[in-house]
């Protein structure tokens, strides 16, 4: 009995128990934070009430009254609400983010390949670009592009006029919307066919196959031009000639 009693651990009071103290400190800290948050909220509500400033989302259905230069959905300053303006801004943000991801991926891929190039000039230019952009804070880059580039552009009334009815000013880049011909939906497919033909021509370098591939590539290019102008008549690789018109069969003449 005496040996068993000697092996029993001595009892520790709650005040001296580390686990109890840790829990008590955390509960006390949460209580202090809750009191401070309650005081800040009530104080803000009282100040807004004294200043006669409305809070909440009641403005959501009120007329916005301001213009937004770029909108993917229908928007009017005289009829659209603040809620509509919010969705316009959200869609514009998603559009810019999506385009930024796509172009940043393409640029990063090109620069990454350039850094691995055996050409001394190309690899060092790519490395210098990476080190420069990586070591400059993003905020500094934004300030540079805004003050040195965007702010330096003229006002809208003094816009720079570029060929093709394109205008550039400090509010953006403005270009006319393209009007597509009935066959322009085939342009994307024609580009893809041309790219596949070019790759196949590099892989299969035989004369017979390159003749067929050259005709296919020329047909793809012709489809692009025909979609824009309505007809195409031109040369294809290996001395051939292709004639393509809308709503008419394509003819290919291959010289021997």
JSON list of C-alpha atoms in Angstrom, two decimals:
[
{"chain": "A", "resi": 1, "resn": "UNK", "atom": "CA", "xyz": [0.00, 0.00, 0.00]},
{"chain": "A", "resi": 2, "resn": "UNK", "atom": "CA", "xyz": [2.77, 2.40, 0.88]},
{"chain": "A", "resi": 3, "resn": "UNK", "atom": "CA", "xyz": [4.55, 1.68, -2.43]},
{"chain": "A", "resi": 4, "resn": "UNK", "atom": "CA", "xyz": [1.34, 2.30, -4.45]},
{"chain": "A", "resi": 5, "resn": "UNK", "atom": "CA", "xyz": [0.69, 5.57, -2.64]},
{"chain": "A", "resi": 6, "resn": "UNK", "atom": "CA", "xyz": [4.22, 6.76, -3.34]},
{"chain": "A", "resi": 7, "resn": "UNK", "atom": "CA", "xyz": [3.73, 6.10, -7.11]},
{"chain": "A", "resi": 8, "resn": "UNK", "atom": "CA", "xyz": [0.56, 8.25, -7.30]},
{"chain": "A", "resi": 9, "resn": "UNK", "atom": "CA", "xyz": [1.07, 11.64, -8.95]},
{"chain": "A", "resi": 10, "resn": "UNK", "atom": "CA", "xyz": [0.51, 14.66, -6.75]},
{"chain": "A", "resi": 11, "resn": "UNK", "atom": "CA", "xyz": [-2.72, 16.56, -7.43]},
{"chain": "A", "resi": 12, "resn": "UNK", "atom": "CA", "xyz": [-2.31, 19.96, -9.06]},
{"chain": "A", "resi": 13, "resn": "UNK", "atom": "CA", "xyz": [-4.75, 22.79, -8.45]},
{"chain": "A", "resi": 14, "resn": "UNK", "atom": "CA", "xyz": [-6.74, 24.24, -11.35]},
{"chain": "A", "resi": 15, "resn": "UNK", "atom": "CA", "xyz": [-4.87, 27.53, -11.18]},
{"chain": "A", "resi": 16, "resn": "UNK", "atom": "CA", "xyz": [-1.54, 25.76, -11.62]},
{"chain": "A", "resi": 17, "resn": "UNK", "atom": "CA", "xyz": [-2.76, 23.37, -14.36]},
{"chain": "A", "resi": 18, "resn": "UNK", "atom": "CA", "xyz": [-1.22, 24.48, -17.72]},
{"chain": "A", "resi": 19, "resn": "UNK", "atom": "CA", "xyz": [-4.11, 23.08, -19.81]},
{"chain": "A", "resi": 20, "resn": "UNK", "atom": "CA", "xyz": [-6.73, 24.92, -17.77]},
{"chain": "A", "resi": 21, "resn": "UNK", "atom": "CA", "xyz": [-4.77, 28.16, -17.92]},
{"chain": "A", "resi": 22, "resn": "UNK", "atom": "CA", "xyz": [-4.43, 27.94, -21.72]},
{"chain": "A", "resi": 23, "resn": "UNK", "atom": "CA", "xyz": [-8.18, 27.44, -22.15]},
{"chain": "A", "resi": 24, "resn": "UNK", "atom": "CA", "xyz": [-8.95, 30.28, -19.75]},
{"chain": "A", "resi": 25, "resn": "UNK", "atom": "CA", "xyz": [-6.62, 32.67, -21.59]},
{"chain": "A", "resi": 26, "resn": "UNK", "atom": "CA", "xyz": [-8.21, 31.85, -24.93]},
{"chain": "A", "resi": 27, "resn": "UNK", "atom": "CA", "xyz": [-11.73, 32.32, -23.62]},
{"chain": "A", "resi": 28, "resn": "UNK", "atom": "CA", "xyz": [-10.72, 35.64, -22.06]},
{"chain": "A", "resi": 29, "resn": "UNK", "atom": "CA", "xyz": [-9.14, 36.81, -25.33]},
{"chain": "A", "resi": 30, "resn": "UNK", "atom": "CA", "xyz": [-12.25, 35.88, -27.33]},
{"chain": "A", "resi": 31, "resn": "UNK", "atom": "CA", "xyz": [-14.40, 37.78, -24.85]},
{"chain": "A", "resi": 32, "resn": "UNK", "atom": "CA", "xyz": [-12.25, 40.91, -25.16]},
{"chain": "A", "resi": 33, "resn": "UNK", "atom": "CA", "xyz": [-12.39, 40.75, -28.96]},
{"chain": "A", "resi": 34, "resn": "UNK", "atom": "CA", "xyz": [-16.18, 40.31, -28.91]},
{"chain": "A", "resi": 35, "resn": "UNK", "atom": "CA", "xyz": [-16.61, 43.34, -26.59]},
{"chain": "A", "resi": 36, "resn": "UNK", "atom": "CA", "xyz": [-14.37, 45.51, -28.78]},
{"chain": "A", "resi": 37, "resn": "UNK", "atom": "CA", "xyz": [-16.20, 44.42, -31.96]},
{"chain": "A", "resi": 38, "resn": "UNK", "atom": "CA", "xyz": [-19.59, 45.13, -30.36]},
{"chain": "A", "resi": 39, "resn": "UNK", "atom": "CA", "xyz": [-18.45, 48.57, -29.26]},
{"chain": "A", "resi": 40, "resn": "UNK", "atom": "CA", "xyz": [-17.06, 49.39, -32.74]},
{"chain": "A", "resi": 41, "resn": "UNK", "atom": "CA", "xyz": [-20.27, 48.30, -34.50]},
{"chain": "A", "resi": 42, "resn": "UNK", "atom": "CA", "xyz": [-22.59, 50.18, -32.17]},
{"chain": "A", "resi": 43, "resn": "UNK", "atom": "CA", "xyz": [-20.39, 53.28, -32.38]},
{"chain": "A", "resi": 44, "resn": "UNK", "atom": "CA", "xyz": [-20.39, 53.13, -36.22]},
{"chain": "A", "resi": 45, "resn": "UNK", "atom": "CA", "xyz": [-24.19, 52.72, -36.31]},
{"chain": "A", "resi": 46, "resn": "UNK", "atom": "CA", "xyz": [-24.65, 55.68, -33.98]},
{"chain": "A", "resi": 47, "resn": "UNK", "atom": "CA", "xyz": [-22.31, 57.89, -36.02]},
{"chain": "A", "resi": 48, "resn": "UNK", "atom": "CA", "xyz": [-24.07, 56.97, -39.28]},
{"chain": "A", "resi": 49, "resn": "UNK", "atom": "CA", "xyz": [-27.42, 57.75, -37.69]},
{"chain": "A", "resi": 50, "resn": "UNK", "atom": "CA", "xyz": [-26.23, 61.17, -36.52]},
{"chain": "A", "resi": 51, "resn": "UNK", "atom": "CA", "xyz": [-24.78, 61.97, -39.95]},
{"chain": "A", "resi": 52, "resn": "UNK", "atom": "CA", "xyz": [-28.01, 60.73, -41.61]},
{"chain": "A", "resi": 53, "resn": "UNK", "atom": "CA", "xyz": [-26.07, 58.26, -43.78]},
{"chain": "A", "resi": 54, "resn": "UNK", "atom": "CA", "xyz": [-28.06, 55.20, -44.82]},
{"chain": "A", "resi": 55, "resn": "UNK", "atom": "CA", "xyz": [-26.40, 51.81, -44.46]},
{"chain": "A", "resi": 56, "resn": "UNK", "atom": "CA", "xyz": [-27.20, 48.43, -45.99]},
{"chain": "A", "resi": 57, "resn": "UNK", "atom": "CA", "xyz": [-27.98, 47.42, -49.57]},
{"chain": "A", "resi": 58, "resn": "UNK", "atom": "CA", "xyz": [-30.96, 49.65, -50.20]},
{"chain": "A", "resi": 59, "resn": "UNK", "atom": "CA", "xyz": [-29.01, 51.51, -52.89]},
{"chain": "A", "resi": 60, "resn": "UNK", "atom": "CA", "xyz": [-28.78, 48.29, -54.93]},
{"chain": "A", "resi": 61, "resn": "UNK", "atom": "CA", "xyz": [-31.95, 49.09, -56.90]},
{"chain": "A", "resi": 62, "resn": "UNK", "atom": "CA", "xyz": [-31.31, 52.81, -57.31]},
{"chain": "A", "resi": 63, "resn": "UNK", "atom": "CA", "xyz": [-30.29, 54.32, -60.66]},
{"chain": "A", "resi": 64, "resn": "UNK", "atom": "CA", "xyz": [-26.51, 54.48, -60.99]},
{"chain": "A", "resi": 65, "resn": "UNK", "atom": "CA", "xyz": [-26.30, 57.65, -63.08]},
{"chain": "A", "resi": 66, "resn": "UNK", "atom": "CA", "xyz": [-22.75, 57.16, -64.36]},
{"chain": "A", "resi": 67, "resn": "UNK", "atom": "CA", "xyz": [-21.26, 55.64, -67.50]},
{"chain": "A", "resi": 68, "resn": "UNK", "atom": "CA", "xyz": [-19.03, 52.57, -67.82]},
{"chain": "A", "resi": 69, "resn": "UNK", "atom": "CA", "xyz": [-16.93, 52.58, -70.97]},
{"chain": "A", "resi": 70, "resn": "UNK", "atom": "CA", "xyz": [-16.62, 48.79, -71.26]},
{"chain": "A", "resi": 71, "resn": "UNK", "atom": "CA", "xyz": [-19.55, 46.47, -70.57]},
{"chain": "A", "resi": 72, "resn": "UNK", "atom": "CA", "xyz": [-20.18, 42.88, -71.61]},
{"chain": "A", "resi": 73, "resn": "UNK", "atom": "CA", "xyz": [-23.87, 43.15, -70.77]},
{"chain": "A", "resi": 74, "resn": "UNK", "atom": "CA", "xyz": [-26.38, 45.88, -71.52]},
{"chain": "A", "resi": 75, "resn": "UNK", "atom": "CA", "xyz": [-25.82, 48.96, -69.36]},
{"chain": "A", "resi": 76, "resn": "UNK", "atom": "CA", "xyz": [-27.24, 52.49, -69.45]},
{"chain": "A", "resi": 77, "resn": "UNK", "atom": "CA", "xyz": [-26.34, 55.38, -67.14]},
{"chain": "A", "resi": 78, "resn": "UNK", "atom": "CA", "xyz": [-29.92, 56.64, -67.15]},
{"chain": "A", "resi": 79, "resn": "UNK", "atom": "CA", "xyz": [-31.72, 53.33, -66.58]},
{"chain": "A", "resi": 80, "resn": "UNK", "atom": "CA", "xyz": [-29.32, 50.80, -65.04]},
{"chain": "A", "resi": 81, "resn": "UNK", "atom": "CA", "xyz": [-29.04, 50.37, -61.27]},
{"chain": "A", "resi": 82, "resn": "UNK", "atom": "CA", "xyz": [-26.05, 50.11, -58.95]},
{"chain": "A", "resi": 83, "resn": "UNK", "atom": "CA", "xyz": [-26.62, 46.36, -58.89]},
{"chain": "A", "resi": 84, "resn": "UNK", "atom": "CA", "xyz": [-26.31, 46.24, -62.67]},
{"chain": "A", "resi": 85, "resn": "UNK", "atom": "CA", "xyz": [-23.14, 48.32, -62.46]},
{"chain": "A", "resi": 86, "resn": "UNK", "atom": "CA", "xyz": [-21.74, 45.83, -59.94]},
{"chain": "A", "resi": 87, "resn": "UNK", "atom": "CA", "xyz": [-22.29, 42.91, -62.31]},
{"chain": "A", "resi": 88, "resn": "UNK", "atom": "CA", "xyz": [-20.77, 44.88, -65.19]},
{"chain": "A", "resi": 89, "resn": "UNK", "atom": "CA", "xyz": [-17.68, 45.57, -63.11]},
{"chain": "A", "resi": 90, "resn": "UNK", "atom": "CA", "xyz": [-17.47, 41.94, -62.00]},
{"chain": "A", "resi": 91, "resn": "UNK", "atom": "CA", "xyz": [-17.66, 40.66, -65.59]},
{"chain": "A", "resi": 92, "resn": "UNK", "atom": "CA", "xyz": [-15.04, 43.18, -66.69]},
{"chain": "A", "resi": 93, "resn": "UNK", "atom": "CA", "xyz": [-12.77, 42.01, -63.89]},
{"chain": "A", "resi": 94, "resn": "UNK", "atom": "CA", "xyz": [-13.21, 38.37, -64.89]},
{"chain": "A", "resi": 95, "resn": "UNK", "atom": "CA", "xyz": [-12.53, 39.26, -68.53]},
{"chain": "A", "resi": 96, "resn": "UNK", "atom": "CA", "xyz": [-9.33, 41.12, -67.70]},
{"chain": "A", "resi": 97, "resn": "UNK", "atom": "CA", "xyz": [-8.23, 38.33, -65.36]},
{"chain": "A", "resi": 98, "resn": "UNK", "atom": "CA", "xyz": [-8.91, 35.66, -67.97]},
{"chain": "A", "resi": 99, "resn": "UNK", "atom": "CA", "xyz": [-7.06, 37.55, -70.71]},
{"chain": "A", "resi": 100, "resn": "UNK", "atom": "CA", "xyz": [-4.20, 38.25, -68.31]},
{"chain": "A", "resi": 101, "resn": "UNK", "atom": "CA", "xyz": [-3.89, 34.56, -67.46]},
{"chain": "A", "resi": 102, "resn": "UNK", "atom": "CA", "xyz": [-3.89, 33.53, -71.13]},
{"chain": "A", "resi": 103, "resn": "UNK", "atom": "CA", "xyz": [-1.36, 36.12, -72.32]},
{"chain": "A", "resi": 104, "resn": "UNK", "atom": "CA", "xyz": [0.82, 35.74, -69.22]},
{"chain": "A", "resi": 105, "resn": "UNK", "atom": "CA", "xyz": [0.94, 31.98, -69.84]},
{"chain": "A", "resi": 106, "resn": "UNK", "atom": "CA", "xyz": [1.91, 32.51, -73.48]},
{"chain": "A", "resi": 107, "resn": "UNK", "atom": "CA", "xyz": [4.53, 35.14, -72.59]},
{"chain": "A", "resi": 108, "resn": "UNK", "atom": "CA", "xyz": [5.93, 33.01, -69.77]},
{"chain": "A", "resi": 109, "resn": "UNK", "atom": "CA", "xyz": [6.18, 30.00, -72.07]},
{"chain": "A", "resi": 110, "resn": "UNK", "atom": "CA", "xyz": [8.01, 32.01, -74.75]},
{"chain": "A", "resi": 111, "resn": "UNK", "atom": "CA", "xyz": [10.41, 33.62, -72.27]},
{"chain": "A", "resi": 112, "resn": "UNK", "atom": "CA", "xyz": [11.04, 30.27, -70.58]},
{"chain": "A", "resi": 113, "resn": "UNK", "atom": "CA", "xyz": [11.91, 28.67, -73.91]},
{"chain": "A", "resi": 114, "resn": "UNK", "atom": "CA", "xyz": [14.08, 31.68, -74.79]},
{"chain": "A", "resi": 115, "resn": "UNK", "atom": "CA", "xyz": [16.09, 31.27, -71.57]},
{"chain": "A", "resi": 116, "resn": "UNK", "atom": "CA", "xyz": [16.98, 27.74, -72.64]},
{"chain": "A", "resi": 117, "resn": "UNK", "atom": "CA", "xyz": [18.11, 28.91, -76.08]},
{"chain": "A", "resi": 118, "resn": "UNK", "atom": "CA", "xyz": [21.68, 28.28, -77.17]},
{"chain": "A", "resi": 119, "resn": "UNK", "atom": "CA", "xyz": [21.78, 31.77, -78.65]},
{"chain": "A", "resi": 120, "resn": "UNK", "atom": "CA", "xyz": [23.69, 33.93, -76.17]},
{"chain": "A", "resi": 121, "resn": "UNK", "atom": "CA", "xyz": [21.79, 37.13, -76.93]},
{"chain": "A", "resi": 122, "resn": "UNK", "atom": "CA", "xyz": [18.32, 35.55, -76.77]},
{"chain": "A", "resi": 123, "resn": "UNK", "atom": "CA", "xyz": [18.98, 33.66, -73.52]},
{"chain": "A", "resi": 124, "resn": "UNK", "atom": "CA", "xyz": [20.50, 36.70, -71.77]},
{"chain": "A", "resi": 125, "resn": "UNK", "atom": "CA", "xyz": [17.71, 39.02, -72.90]},
{"chain": "A", "resi": 126, "resn": "UNK", "atom": "CA", "xyz": [15.13, 36.57, -71.54]},
{"chain": "A", "resi": 127, "resn": "UNK", "atom": "CA", "xyz": [17.06, 36.17, -68.27]},
{"chain": "A", "resi": 128, "resn": "UNK", "atom": "CA", "xyz": [17.37, 39.94, -67.89]},
{"chain": "A", "resi": 129, "resn": "UNK", "atom": "CA", "xyz": [13.63, 40.38, -68.47]},
{"chain": "A", "resi": 130, "resn": "UNK", "atom": "CA", "xyz": [12.81, 37.74, -65.86]},
{"chain": "A", "resi": 131, "resn": "UNK", "atom": "CA", "xyz": [15.17, 39.20, -63.25]},
{"chain": "A", "resi": 132, "resn": "UNK", "atom": "CA", "xyz": [13.94, 42.74, -63.88]},
{"chain": "A", "resi": 133, "resn": "UNK", "atom": "CA", "xyz": [10.24, 41.93, -63.58]},
{"chain": "A", "resi": 134, "resn": "UNK", "atom": "CA", "xyz": [10.75, 39.52, -60.68]},
{"chain": "A", "resi": 135, "resn": "UNK", "atom": "CA", "xyz": [12.72, 41.97, -58.54]},
{"chain": "A", "resi": 136, "resn": "UNK", "atom": "CA", "xyz": [10.46, 44.98, -59.11]},
{"chain": "A", "resi": 137, "resn": "UNK", "atom": "CA", "xyz": [7.48, 45.28, -56.73]},
{"chain": "A", "resi": 138, "resn": "UNK", "atom": "CA", "xyz": [4.12, 44.96, -58.45]},
{"chain": "A", "resi": 139, "resn": "UNK", "atom": "CA", "xyz": [2.95, 48.31, -57.04]},
{"chain": "A", "resi": 140, "resn": "UNK", "atom": "CA", "xyz": [5.96, 50.05, -58.60]},
{"chain": "A", "resi": 141, "resn": "UNK", "atom": "CA", "xyz": [5.19, 48.44, -61.96]},
{"chain": "A", "resi": 142, "resn": "UNK", "atom": "CA", "xyz": [1.56, 49.60, -61.77]},
{"chain": "A", "resi": 143, "resn": "UNK", "atom": "CA", "xyz": [2.65, 53.16, -60.93]},
{"chain": "A", "resi": 144, "resn": "UNK", "atom": "CA", "xyz": [5.10, 53.12, -63.85]},
{"chain": "A", "resi": 145, "resn": "UNK", "atom": "CA", "xyz": [2.53, 51.96, -66.40]},
{"chain": "A", "resi": 146, "resn": "UNK", "atom": "CA", "xyz": [-0.04, 54.45, -65.13]},
{"chain": "A", "resi": 147, "resn": "UNK", "atom": "CA", "xyz": [2.17, 57.56, -64.85]},
{"chain": "A", "resi": 148, "resn": "UNK", "atom": "CA", "xyz": [4.72, 56.92, -67.61]},
{"chain": "A", "resi": 149, "resn": "UNK", "atom": "CA", "xyz": [2.44, 55.30, -70.19]},
{"chain": "A", "resi": 150, "resn": "UNK", "atom": "CA", "xyz": [-1.29, 55.76, -69.62]},
{"chain": "A", "resi": 151, "resn": "UNK", "atom": "CA", "xyz": [-1.14, 59.26, -68.13]},
{"chain": "A", "resi": 152, "resn": "UNK", "atom": "CA", "xyz": [1.20, 60.41, -70.90]},
{"chain": "A", "resi": 153, "resn": "UNK", "atom": "CA", "xyz": [-1.42, 59.65, -73.57]},
{"chain": "A", "resi": 154, "resn": "UNK", "atom": "CA", "xyz": [-3.58, 62.54, -74.85]},
{"chain": "A", "resi": 155, "resn": "UNK", "atom": "CA", "xyz": [-7.12, 63.37, -73.78]},
{"chain": "A", "resi": 156, "resn": "UNK", "atom": "CA", "xyz": [-10.08, 61.93, -75.66]},
{"chain": "A", "resi": 157, "resn": "UNK", "atom": "CA", "xyz": [-10.56, 65.08, -77.78]},
{"chain": "A", "resi": 158, "resn": "UNK", "atom": "CA", "xyz": [-6.90, 64.88, -78.85]},
{"chain": "A", "resi": 159, "resn": "UNK", "atom": "CA", "xyz": [-6.84, 61.13, -79.45]},
{"chain": "A", "resi": 160, "resn": "UNK", "atom": "CA", "xyz": [-4.14, 59.64, -81.63]},
{"chain": "A", "resi": 161, "resn": "UNK", "atom": "CA", "xyz": [-5.68, 58.44, -84.87]},
{"chain": "A", "resi": 162, "resn": "UNK", "atom": "CA", "xyz": [-4.24, 55.17, -86.20]},
{"chain": "A", "resi": 163, "resn": "UNK", "atom": "CA", "xyz": [-4.93, 53.46, -89.53]},
{"chain": "A", "resi": 164, "resn": "UNK", "atom": "CA", "xyz": [-8.18, 51.54, -89.69]},
{"chain": "A", "resi": 165, "resn": "UNK", "atom": "CA", "xyz": [-10.29, 54.01, -87.65]},
{"chain": "A", "resi": 166, "resn": "UNK", "atom": "CA", "xyz": [-8.40, 53.12, -84.47]},
{"chain": "A", "resi": 167, "resn": "UNK", "atom": "CA", "xyz": [-8.02, 55.70, -81.69]},
{"chain": "A", "resi": 168, "resn": "UNK", "atom": "CA", "xyz": [-5.70, 55.73, -78.67]},
{"chain": "A", "resi": 169, "resn": "UNK", "atom": "CA", "xyz": [-6.02, 58.04, -75.66]},
{"chain": "A", "resi": 170, "resn": "UNK", "atom": "CA", "xyz": [-5.68, 58.02, -71.89]},
{"chain": "A", "resi": 171, "resn": "UNK", "atom": "CA", "xyz": [-9.08, 56.34, -71.57]},
{"chain": "A", "resi": 172, "resn": "UNK", "atom": "CA", "xyz": [-8.20, 53.30, -73.61]},
{"chain": "A", "resi": 173, "resn": "UNK", "atom": "CA", "xyz": [-7.76, 51.73, -77.01]},
{"chain": "A", "resi": 174, "resn": "UNK", "atom": "CA", "xyz": [-10.77, 52.06, -79.32]},
{"chain": "A", "resi": 175, "resn": "UNK", "atom": "CA", "xyz": [-11.21, 50.00, -82.49]},
{"chain": "A", "resi": 176, "resn": "UNK", "atom": "CA", "xyz": [-14.25, 49.37, -84.71]},
{"chain": "A", "resi": 177, "resn": "UNK", "atom": "CA", "xyz": [-16.12, 46.12, -84.25]},
{"chain": "A", "resi": 178, "resn": "UNK", "atom": "CA", "xyz": [-15.52, 43.68, -87.12]},
{"chain": "A", "resi": 179, "resn": "UNK", "atom": "CA", "xyz": [-18.39, 42.73, -89.44]},
{"chain": "A", "resi": 180, "resn": "UNK", "atom": "CA", "xyz": [-18.13, 39.07, -90.35]},
{"chain": "A", "resi": 181, "resn": "UNK", "atom": "CA", "xyz": [-19.04, 37.60, -93.71]},
{"chain": "A", "resi": 182, "resn": "UNK", "atom": "CA", "xyz": [-21.27, 34.48, -93.79]},
{"chain": "A", "resi": 183, "resn": "UNK", "atom": "CA", "xyz": [-18.26, 32.16, -94.10]},
{"chain": "A", "resi": 184, "resn": "UNK", "atom": "CA", "xyz": [-16.17, 33.76, -91.36]},
{"chain": "A", "resi": 185, "resn": "UNK", "atom": "CA", "xyz": [-17.16, 31.04, -88.90]},
{"chain": "A", "resi": 186, "resn": "UNK", "atom": "CA", "xyz": [-14.80, 28.80, -90.86]},
{"chain": "A", "resi": 187, "resn": "UNK", "atom": "CA", "xyz": [-11.81, 31.08, -90.25]},
{"chain": "A", "resi": 188, "resn": "UNK", "atom": "CA", "xyz": [-10.87, 29.47, -86.95]},
{"chain": "A", "resi": 189, "resn": "UNK", "atom": "CA", "xyz": [-11.03, 26.03, -88.51]},
{"chain": "A", "resi": 190, "resn": "UNK", "atom": "CA", "xyz": [-8.93, 27.24, -91.43]},
{"chain": "A", "resi": 191, "resn": "UNK", "atom": "CA", "xyz": [-6.22, 28.54, -89.12]},
{"chain": "A", "resi": 192, "resn": "UNK", "atom": "CA", "xyz": [-6.15, 25.24, -87.25]},
{"chain": "A", "resi": 193, "resn": "UNK", "atom": "CA", "xyz": [-5.96, 23.31, -90.52]},
{"chain": "A", "resi": 194, "resn": "UNK", "atom": "CA", "xyz": [-3.09, 25.49, -91.68]},
{"chain": "A", "resi": 195, "resn": "UNK", "atom": "CA", "xyz": [-1.17, 24.96, -88.45]},
{"chain": "A", "resi": 196, "resn": "UNK", "atom": "CA", "xyz": [-1.72, 21.20, -88.60]},
{"chain": "A", "resi": 197, "resn": "UNK", "atom": "CA", "xyz": [-0.60, 21.19, -92.23]},
{"chain": "A", "resi": 198, "resn": "UNK", "atom": "CA", "xyz": [2.56, 23.10, -91.39]},
{"chain": "A", "resi": 199, "resn": "UNK", "atom": "CA", "xyz": [3.41, 20.73, -88.53]},
{"chain": "A", "resi": 200, "resn": "UNK", "atom": "CA", "xyz": [2.69, 17.68, -90.67]},
{"chain": "A", "resi": 201, "resn": "UNK", "atom": "CA", "xyz": [4.90, 19.13, -93.39]},
{"chain": "A", "resi": 202, "resn": "UNK", "atom": "CA", "xyz": [7.77, 19.31, -90.94]},
{"chain": "A", "resi": 203, "resn": "UNK", "atom": "CA", "xyz": [7.22, 15.77, -89.71]},
{"chain": "A", "resi": 204, "resn": "UNK", "atom": "CA", "xyz": [6.54, 14.14, -93.07]},
{"chain": "A", "resi": 205, "resn": "UNK", "atom": "CA", "xyz": [9.05, 15.73, -95.39]},
{"chain": "A", "resi": 206, "resn": "UNK", "atom": "CA", "xyz": [8.38, 13.46, -98.36]},
{"chain": "A", "resi": 207, "resn": "UNK", "atom": "CA", "xyz": [7.61, 15.03, -101.72]},
{"chain": "A", "resi": 208, "resn": "UNK", "atom": "CA", "xyz": [4.32, 13.30, -102.27]},
{"chain": "A", "resi": 209, "resn": "UNK", "atom": "CA", "xyz": [2.94, 14.06, -98.85]},
{"chain": "A", "resi": 210, "resn": "UNK", "atom": "CA", "xyz": [4.25, 17.61, -98.86]},
{"chain": "A", "resi": 211, "resn": "UNK", "atom": "CA", "xyz": [2.31, 18.21, -102.09]},
{"chain": "A", "resi": 212, "resn": "UNK", "atom": "CA", "xyz": [-0.96, 17.21, -100.43]},
{"chain": "A", "resi": 213, "resn": "UNK", "atom": "CA", "xyz": [-0.06, 19.09, -97.26]},
{"chain": "A", "resi": 214, "resn": "UNK", "atom": "CA", "xyz": [0.84, 22.19, -99.26]},
{"chain": "A", "resi": 215, "resn": "UNK", "atom": "CA", "xyz": [-2.53, 22.11, -100.98]},
{"chain": "A", "resi": 216, "resn": "UNK", "atom": "CA", "xyz": [-4.32, 21.65, -97.64]},
{"chain": "A", "resi": 217, "resn": "UNK", "atom": "CA", "xyz": [-2.39, 24.55, -96.12]},
{"chain": "A", "resi": 218, "resn": "UNK", "atom": "CA", "xyz": [-3.17, 26.73, -99.12]},
{"chain": "A", "resi": 219, "resn": "UNK", "atom": "CA", "xyz": [-6.83, 25.80, -98.87]},
{"chain": "A", "resi": 220, "resn": "UNK", "atom": "CA", "xyz": [-6.82, 26.82, -95.23]},
{"chain": "A", "resi": 221, "resn": "UNK", "atom": "CA", "xyz": [-5.29, 30.19, -96.05]},
{"chain": "A", "resi": 222, "resn": "UNK", "atom": "CA", "xyz": [-7.73, 30.58, -98.92]},
{"chain": "A", "resi": 223, "resn": "UNK", "atom": "CA", "xyz": [-10.67, 29.92, -96.62]},
{"chain": "A", "resi": 224, "resn": "UNK", "atom": "CA", "xyz": [-9.54, 32.78, -94.40]},
{"chain": "A", "resi": 225, "resn": "UNK", "atom": "CA", "xyz": [-9.26, 35.21, -97.31]},
{"chain": "A", "resi": 226, "resn": "UNK", "atom": "CA", "xyz": [-12.48, 33.98, -98.91]},
{"chain": "A", "resi": 227, "resn": "UNK", "atom": "CA", "xyz": [-14.33, 34.40, -95.64]},
{"chain": "A", "resi": 228, "resn": "UNK", "atom": "CA", "xyz": [-13.26, 38.03, -95.55]},
{"chain": "A", "resi": 229, "resn": "UNK", "atom": "CA", "xyz": [-13.49, 38.99, -99.24]},
{"chain": "A", "resi": 230, "resn": "UNK", "atom": "CA", "xyz": [-15.74, 36.35, -100.79]},
{"chain": "A", "resi": 231, "resn": "UNK", "atom": "CA", "xyz": [-13.11, 34.82, -103.09]},
{"chain": "A", "resi": 232, "resn": "UNK", "atom": "CA", "xyz": [-9.49, 33.70, -103.21]},
{"chain": "A", "resi": 233, "resn": "UNK", "atom": "CA", "xyz": [-7.22, 32.86, -106.08]},
{"chain": "A", "resi": 234, "resn": "UNK", "atom": "CA", "xyz": [-3.56, 32.27, -105.34]},
{"chain": "A", "resi": 235, "resn": "UNK", "atom": "CA", "xyz": [-0.56, 29.95, -105.23]},
{"chain": "A", "resi": 236, "resn": "UNK", "atom": "CA", "xyz": [0.11, 27.05, -102.91]},
{"chain": "A", "resi": 237, "resn": "UNK", "atom": "CA", "xyz": [3.44, 25.37, -102.12]},
{"chain": "A", "resi": 238, "resn": "UNK", "atom": "CA", "xyz": [5.18, 23.26, -104.78]},
{"chain": "A", "resi": 239, "resn": "UNK", "atom": "CA", "xyz": [4.02, 25.47, -107.66]},
{"chain": "A", "resi": 240, "resn": "UNK", "atom": "CA", "xyz": [0.29, 24.76, -107.46]},
{"chain": "A", "resi": 241, "resn": "UNK", "atom": "CA", "xyz": [-2.64, 27.12, -107.67]},
{"chain": "A", "resi": 242, "resn": "UNK", "atom": "CA", "xyz": [-5.88, 27.20, -105.74]},
{"chain": "A", "resi": 243, "resn": "UNK", "atom": "CA", "xyz": [-9.18, 28.89, -106.57]},
{"chain": "A", "resi": 244, "resn": "UNK", "atom": "CA", "xyz": [-11.81, 29.29, -103.85]},
{"chain": "A", "resi": 245, "resn": "UNK", "atom": "CA", "xyz": [-15.13, 31.18, -103.92]},
{"chain": "A", "resi": 246, "resn": "UNK", "atom": "CA", "xyz": [-18.03, 31.24, -101.52]},
{"chain": "A", "resi": 247, "resn": "UNK", "atom": "CA", "xyz": [-20.82, 28.75, -102.26]},
{"chain": "A", "resi": 248, "resn": "UNK", "atom": "CA", "xyz": [-18.74, 27.18, -105.05]},
{"chain": "A", "resi": 249, "resn": "UNK", "atom": "CA", "xyz": [-16.55, 24.05, -105.13]},
{"chain": "A", "resi": 250, "resn": "UNK", "atom": "CA", "xyz": [-12.82, 24.49, -104.58]},
{"chain": "A", "resi": 251, "resn": "UNK", "atom": "CA", "xyz": [-10.41, 23.75, -107.45]},
{"chain": "A", "resi": 252, "resn": "UNK", "atom": "CA", "xyz": [-6.73, 22.92, -106.99]},
{"chain": "A", "resi": 253, "resn": "UNK", "atom": "CA", "xyz": [-4.25, 22.78, -109.90]},
{"chain": "A", "resi": 254, "resn": "UNK", "atom": "CA", "xyz": [-0.92, 21.13, -109.09]},
{"chain": "A", "resi": 255, "resn": "UNK", "atom": "CA", "xyz": [1.97, 21.58, -111.51]},
{"chain": "A", "resi": 256, "resn": "UNK", "atom": "CA", "xyz": [4.22, 18.61, -112.25]}
]
